[in-house]
Amino acid sequence: MISKYLVSLEEVDKARDEHLAFLDGLVKSGKLVIAGRQNPPVGGLVMIEAETEDEARALMADDPYVQRGLAEYTATGFRPSLGKLA
């Protein structure tokens, strides 16, 4: 999931602690592979294990950034064939 911030970085950062707590929940559930902010900080990347785009969207629907209208996600499927994640 690739996010795009819809408001200023200052507004996004007001919800960052809640967003990180949400991501920690994905870690605990075994769904999160890796996550981080883009550079420059115009959004982020959240790689999750999901069988379908609908499942991925359902998981991310609880993200405080989404619930508050601070960011939107684009789903991009990925199947690693080389490297550490393969």
GROMACS .gro file of N, CA and C in nm:
model
  258
    1MET      N    1   0.085  -0.116   0.000
    1MET     CA    2   0.000   0.000   0.000
    1MET      C    3   0.090   0.123   0.000
    2ILE      N    4   0.064   0.213  -0.095
    2ILE     CA    5   0.141   0.336  -0.105
    2ILE      C    6   0.049   0.451  -0.070
    3SER      N    7   0.089   0.528   0.030
    3SER     CA    8   0.002   0.638   0.073
    3SER      C    9   0.046   0.770   0.013
    4LYS      N   10  -0.051   0.857   0.004
    4LYS     CA   11  -0.029   0.995  -0.039
    4LYS      C   12  -0.095   1.083   0.066
    5TYR      N   13  -0.017   1.174   0.125
    5TYR     CA   14  -0.075   1.265   0.223
    5TYR      C   15  -0.167   1.364   0.154
    6LEU      N   16  -0.280   1.389   0.216
    6LEU     CA   17  -0.381   1.479   0.161
    6LEU      C   18  -0.382   1.615   0.229
    7VAL      N   19  -0.302   1.627   0.335
    7VAL     CA   20  -0.293   1.752   0.412
    7VAL      C   21  -0.145   1.779   0.437
    8SER      N   22  -0.117   1.888   0.504
    8SER     CA   23   0.022   1.924   0.533
    8SER      C   24   0.088   1.819   0.622
    9LEU      N   25   0.219   1.811   0.614
    9LEU     CA   26   0.295   1.719   0.697
    9LEU      C   27   0.271   1.749   0.845
   10GLU      N   28   0.257   1.876   0.878
   10GLU     CA   29   0.228   1.915   1.016
   10GLU      C   30   0.099   1.850   1.065
   11GLU      N   31  -0.004   1.850   0.982
   11GLU     CA   32  -0.132   1.787   1.019
   11GLU      C   33  -0.117   1.636   1.030
   12VAL      N   34  -0.045   1.576   0.935
   12VAL     CA   35  -0.022   1.431   0.939
   12VAL      C   36   0.048   1.393   1.068
   13ASP      N   37   0.150   1.470   1.105
   13ASP     CA   38   0.230   1.436   1.222
   13ASP      C   39   0.151   1.443   1.353
   14LYS      N   40   0.043   1.516   1.356
   14LYS     CA   41  -0.042   1.520   1.476
   14LYS      C   42  -0.104   1.384   1.505
   15ALA      N   43  -0.119   1.302   1.402
   15ALA     CA   44  -0.178   1.168   1.419
   15ALA      C   45  -0.073   1.058   1.406
   16ARG      N   46   0.053   1.094   1.398
   16ARG     CA   47   0.159   0.996   1.373
   16ARG      C   48   0.169   0.889   1.482
   17ASP      N   49   0.160   0.929   1.609
   17ASP     CA   50   0.169   0.830   1.716
   17ASP      C   51   0.058   0.726   1.705
   18GLU      N   52  -0.062   0.770   1.673
   18GLU     CA   53  -0.174   0.676   1.656
   18GLU      C   54  -0.152   0.587   1.533
   19HIS      N   55  -0.099   0.645   1.427
   19HIS     CA   56  -0.069   0.569   1.306
   19HIS      C   57   0.035   0.461   1.337
   20LEU      N   58   0.140   0.497   1.410
   20LEU     CA   59   0.245   0.401   1.444
   20LEU      C   60   0.190   0.291   1.535
   21ALA      N   61   0.099   0.326   1.626
   21ALA     CA   62   0.035   0.225   1.711
   21ALA      C   63  -0.048   0.129   1.625
   22PHE      N   64  -0.117   0.182   1.525
   22PHE     CA   65  -0.192   0.099   1.432
   22PHE      C   66  -0.099   0.003   1.360
   23LEU      N   67   0.014   0.054   1.310
   23LEU     CA   68   0.111  -0.031   1.242
   23LEU      C   69   0.168  -0.137   1.336
   24ASP      N   70   0.188  -0.102   1.461
   24ASP     CA   71   0.236  -0.199   1.560
   24ASP      C   72   0.135  -0.313   1.576
   25GLY      N   73   0.007  -0.281   1.567
   25GLY     CA   74  -0.095  -0.384   1.569
   25GLY      C   75  -0.082  -0.478   1.450
   26LEU      N   76  -0.048  -0.424   1.334
   26LEU     CA   77  -0.027  -0.509   1.216
   26LEU      C   78   0.096  -0.598   1.234
   27VAL      N   79   0.198  -0.546   1.302
   27VAL     CA   80   0.317  -0.627   1.333
   27VAL      C   81   0.275  -0.744   1.421
   28LYS      N   82   0.202  -0.714   1.527
   28LYS     CA   83   0.161  -0.818   1.623
   28LYS      C   84   0.071  -0.923   1.559
   29SER      N   85  -0.007  -0.883   1.459
   29SER     CA   86  -0.094  -0.979   1.390
   29SER      C   87  -0.021  -1.057   1.281
   30GLY      N   88   0.105  -1.022   1.258
   30GLY     CA   89   0.184  -1.091   1.157
   30GLY      C   90   0.157  -1.046   1.015
   31LYS      N   91   0.086  -0.936   0.997
   31LYS     CA   92   0.050  -0.887   0.863
   31LYS      C   93   0.151  -0.788   0.804
   32LEU      N   94   0.223  -0.714   0.889
   32LEU     CA   95   0.314  -0.611   0.839
   32LEU      C   96   0.448  -0.671   0.802
   33VAL      N   97   0.493  -0.642   0.681
   33VAL     CA   98   0.625  -0.685   0.634
   33VAL      C   99   0.726  -0.573   0.660
   34ILE      N  100   0.693  -0.452   0.618
   34ILE     CA  101   0.781  -0.336   0.636
   34ILE      C  102   0.698  -0.210   0.612
   35ALA      N  103   0.738  -0.101   0.674
   35ALA     CA  104   0.667   0.025   0.654
   35ALA      C  105   0.763   0.140   0.674
   36GLY      N  106   0.734   0.252   0.609
   36GLY     CA  107   0.816   0.371   0.627
   36GLY      C  108   0.763   0.486   0.545
   37ARG      N  109   0.812   0.603   0.581
   37ARG     CA  110   0.774   0.726   0.514
   37ARG      C  111   0.858   0.745   0.388
   38GLN      N  112   0.797   0.798   0.285
   38GLN     CA  113   0.872   0.829   0.163
   38GLN      C  114   0.966   0.946   0.189
   39ASN      N  115   1.066   0.959   0.104
   39ASN     CA  116   1.160   1.070   0.112
   39ASN      C  117   1.168   1.134  -0.025
   40PRO      N  118   1.116   1.254  -0.043
   40PRO     CA  119   1.061   1.345   0.055
   40PRO      C  120   0.929   1.294   0.113
   41PRO      N  121   0.889   1.345   0.231
   41PRO     CA  122   0.773   1.293   0.303
   41PRO      C  123   0.638   1.337   0.245
   42VAL      N  124   0.602   1.277   0.133
   42VAL     CA  125   0.474   1.307   0.068
   42VAL      C  126   0.374   1.193   0.090
   43GLY      N  127   0.418   1.090   0.160
   43GLY     CA  128   0.335   0.972   0.186
   43GLY      C  129   0.425   0.864   0.242
   44GLY      N  130   0.378   0.740   0.233
   44GLY     CA  131   0.455   0.629   0.286
   44GLY      C  132   0.429   0.501   0.211
   45LEU      N  133   0.496   0.398   0.256
   45LEU     CA  134   0.477   0.264   0.200
   45LEU      C  135   0.452   0.169   0.315
   46VAL      N  136   0.348   0.089   0.304
   46VAL     CA  137   0.316  -0.013   0.403
   46VAL      C  138   0.302  -0.144   0.328
   47MET      N  139   0.398  -0.233   0.345
   47MET     CA  140   0.391  -0.363   0.280
   47MET      C  141   0.329  -0.462   0.378
   48ILE      N  142   0.215  -0.515   0.339
   48ILE     CA  143   0.144  -0.609   0.425
   48ILE      C  144   0.120  -0.739   0.350
   49GLU      N  145   0.103  -0.844   0.426
   49GLU     CA  146   0.068  -0.973   0.367
   49GLU      C  147  -0.084  -0.980   0.358
   50ALA      N  148  -0.134  -0.987   0.236
   50ALA     CA  149  -0.277  -0.996   0.211
   50ALA      C  150  -0.297  -1.077   0.084
   51GLU      N  151  -0.399  -1.158   0.083
   51GLU     CA  152  -0.427  -1.242  -0.034
   51GLU      C  153  -0.492  -1.163  -0.148
   52THR      N  154  -0.569  -1.061  -0.114
   52THR     CA  155  -0.641  -0.985  -0.215
   52THR      C  156  -0.631  -0.835  -0.186
   53GLU      N  157  -0.660  -0.756  -0.287
   53GLU     CA  158  -0.664  -0.612  -0.267
   53GLU      C  159  -0.772  -0.574  -0.168
   54ASP      N  160  -0.885  -0.644  -0.172
   54ASP     CA  161  -0.992  -0.615  -0.077
   54ASP      C  162  -0.946  -0.637   0.067
   55GLU      N  163  -0.871  -0.745   0.090
   55GLU     CA  164  -0.819  -0.771   0.225
   55GLU      C  165  -0.722  -0.661   0.266
   56ALA      N  166  -0.636  -0.620   0.176
   56ALA     CA  167  -0.539  -0.514   0.207
   56ALA      C  168  -0.612  -0.384   0.240
   57ARG      N  169  -0.710  -0.349   0.161
   57ARG     CA  170  -0.787  -0.226   0.186
   57ARG      C  171  -0.862  -0.233   0.318
   58ALA      N  172  -0.916  -0.351   0.350
   58ALA     CA  173  -0.987  -0.368   0.477
   58ALA      C  174  -0.892  -0.349   0.595
   59LEU      N  175  -0.772  -0.403   0.584
   59LEU     CA  176  -0.673  -0.384   0.690
   59LEU      C  177  -0.639  -0.237   0.709
   60MET      N  178  -0.618  -0.166   0.600
   60MET     CA  179  -0.575  -0.027   0.608
   60MET      C  180  -0.688   0.069   0.641
   61ALA      N  181  -0.812   0.024   0.632
   61ALA     CA  182  -0.926   0.111   0.661
   61ALA      C  183  -0.926   0.159   0.806
   62ASP      N  184  -0.859   0.085   0.895
   62ASP     CA  185  -0.853   0.124   1.036
   62ASP      C  186  -0.737   0.217   1.067
   63ASP      N  187  -0.656   0.249   0.969
   63ASP     CA  188  -0.544   0.341   0.989
   63ASP      C  189  -0.599   0.480   1.025
   64PRO      N  190  -0.552   0.539   1.135
   64PRO     CA  191  -0.599   0.673   1.172
   64PRO      C  192  -0.579   0.776   1.060
   65TYR      N  193  -0.475   0.760   0.979
   65TYR     CA  194  -0.456   0.852   0.867
   65TYR      C  195  -0.574   0.845   0.771
   66VAL      N  196  -0.624   0.727   0.746
   66VAL     CA  197  -0.739   0.709   0.657
   66VAL      C  198  -0.866   0.759   0.725
   67GLN      N  199  -0.886   0.718   0.848
   67GLN     CA  200  -1.008   0.755   0.919
   67GLN      C  201  -1.024   0.906   0.935
   68ARG      N  202  -0.913   0.977   0.946
   68ARG     CA  203  -0.917   1.122   0.963
   68ARG      C  204  -0.905   1.199   0.831
   69GLY      N  205  -0.896   1.127   0.719
   69GLY     CA  206  -0.884   1.193   0.589
   69GLY      C  207  -0.750   1.259   0.566
   70LEU      N  208  -0.646   1.208   0.632
   70LEU     CA  209  -0.512   1.266   0.620
   70LEU      C  210  -0.433   1.207   0.504
   71ALA      N  211  -0.467   1.084   0.467
   71ALA     CA  212  -0.393   1.015   0.360
   71ALA      C  213  -0.487   0.918   0.290
   72GLU      N  214  -0.449   0.883   0.168
   72GLU     CA  215  -0.521   0.779   0.095
   72GLU      C  216  -0.417   0.678   0.047
   73TYR      N  217  -0.461   0.554   0.031
   73TYR     CA  218  -0.370   0.447  -0.010
   73TYR      C  219  -0.405   0.396  -0.148
   74THR      N  220  -0.301   0.364  -0.223
   74THR     CA  221  -0.313   0.295  -0.350
   74THR      C  222  -0.259   0.154  -0.329
   75ALA      N  223  -0.337   0.055  -0.368
   75ALA     CA  224  -0.293  -0.084  -0.355
   75ALA      C  225  -0.210  -0.122  -0.476
   76THR      N  226  -0.096  -0.182  -0.450
   76THR     CA  227  -0.008  -0.229  -0.555
   76THR      C  228   0.036  -0.371  -0.519
   77GLY      N  229  -0.008  -0.468  -0.596
   77GLY     CA  230   0.031  -0.606  -0.569
   77GLY      C  231   0.178  -0.629  -0.595
   78PHE      N  232   0.236  -0.724  -0.523
   78PHE     CA  233   0.378  -0.750  -0.536
   78PHE      C  234   0.408  -0.893  -0.494
   79ARG      N  235   0.482  -0.965  -0.575
   79ARG     CA  236   0.528  -1.100  -0.543
   79ARG      C  237   0.679  -1.102  -0.562
   80PRO      N  238   0.756  -1.103  -0.453
   80PRO     CA  239   0.901  -1.098  -0.466
   80PRO      C  240   0.957  -1.224  -0.529
   81SER      N  241   1.050  -1.206  -0.621
   81SER     CA  242   1.112  -1.320  -0.686
   81SER      C  243   1.263  -1.327  -0.660
   82LEU      N  244   1.322  -1.216  -0.616
   82LEU     CA  245   1.464  -1.212  -0.584
   82LEU      C  246   1.485  -1.130  -0.459
   83GLY      N  247   1.590  -1.156  -0.387
   83GLY     CA  248   1.625  -1.075  -0.272
   83GLY      C  249   1.579  -1.136  -0.140
   84LYS      N  250   1.594  -1.058  -0.034
   84LYS     CA  251   1.566  -1.105   0.101
   84LYS      C  252   1.422  -1.149   0.123
   85LEU      N  253   1.330  -1.087   0.054
   85LEU     CA  254   1.188  -1.118   0.077
   85LEU      C  255   1.137  -1.231  -0.012
   86ALA      N  256   1.221  -1.279  -0.104
   86ALA     CA  257   1.180  -1.384  -0.196
   86ALA      C  258   1.164  -1.519  -0.125
   0.00000   0.00000   0.00000
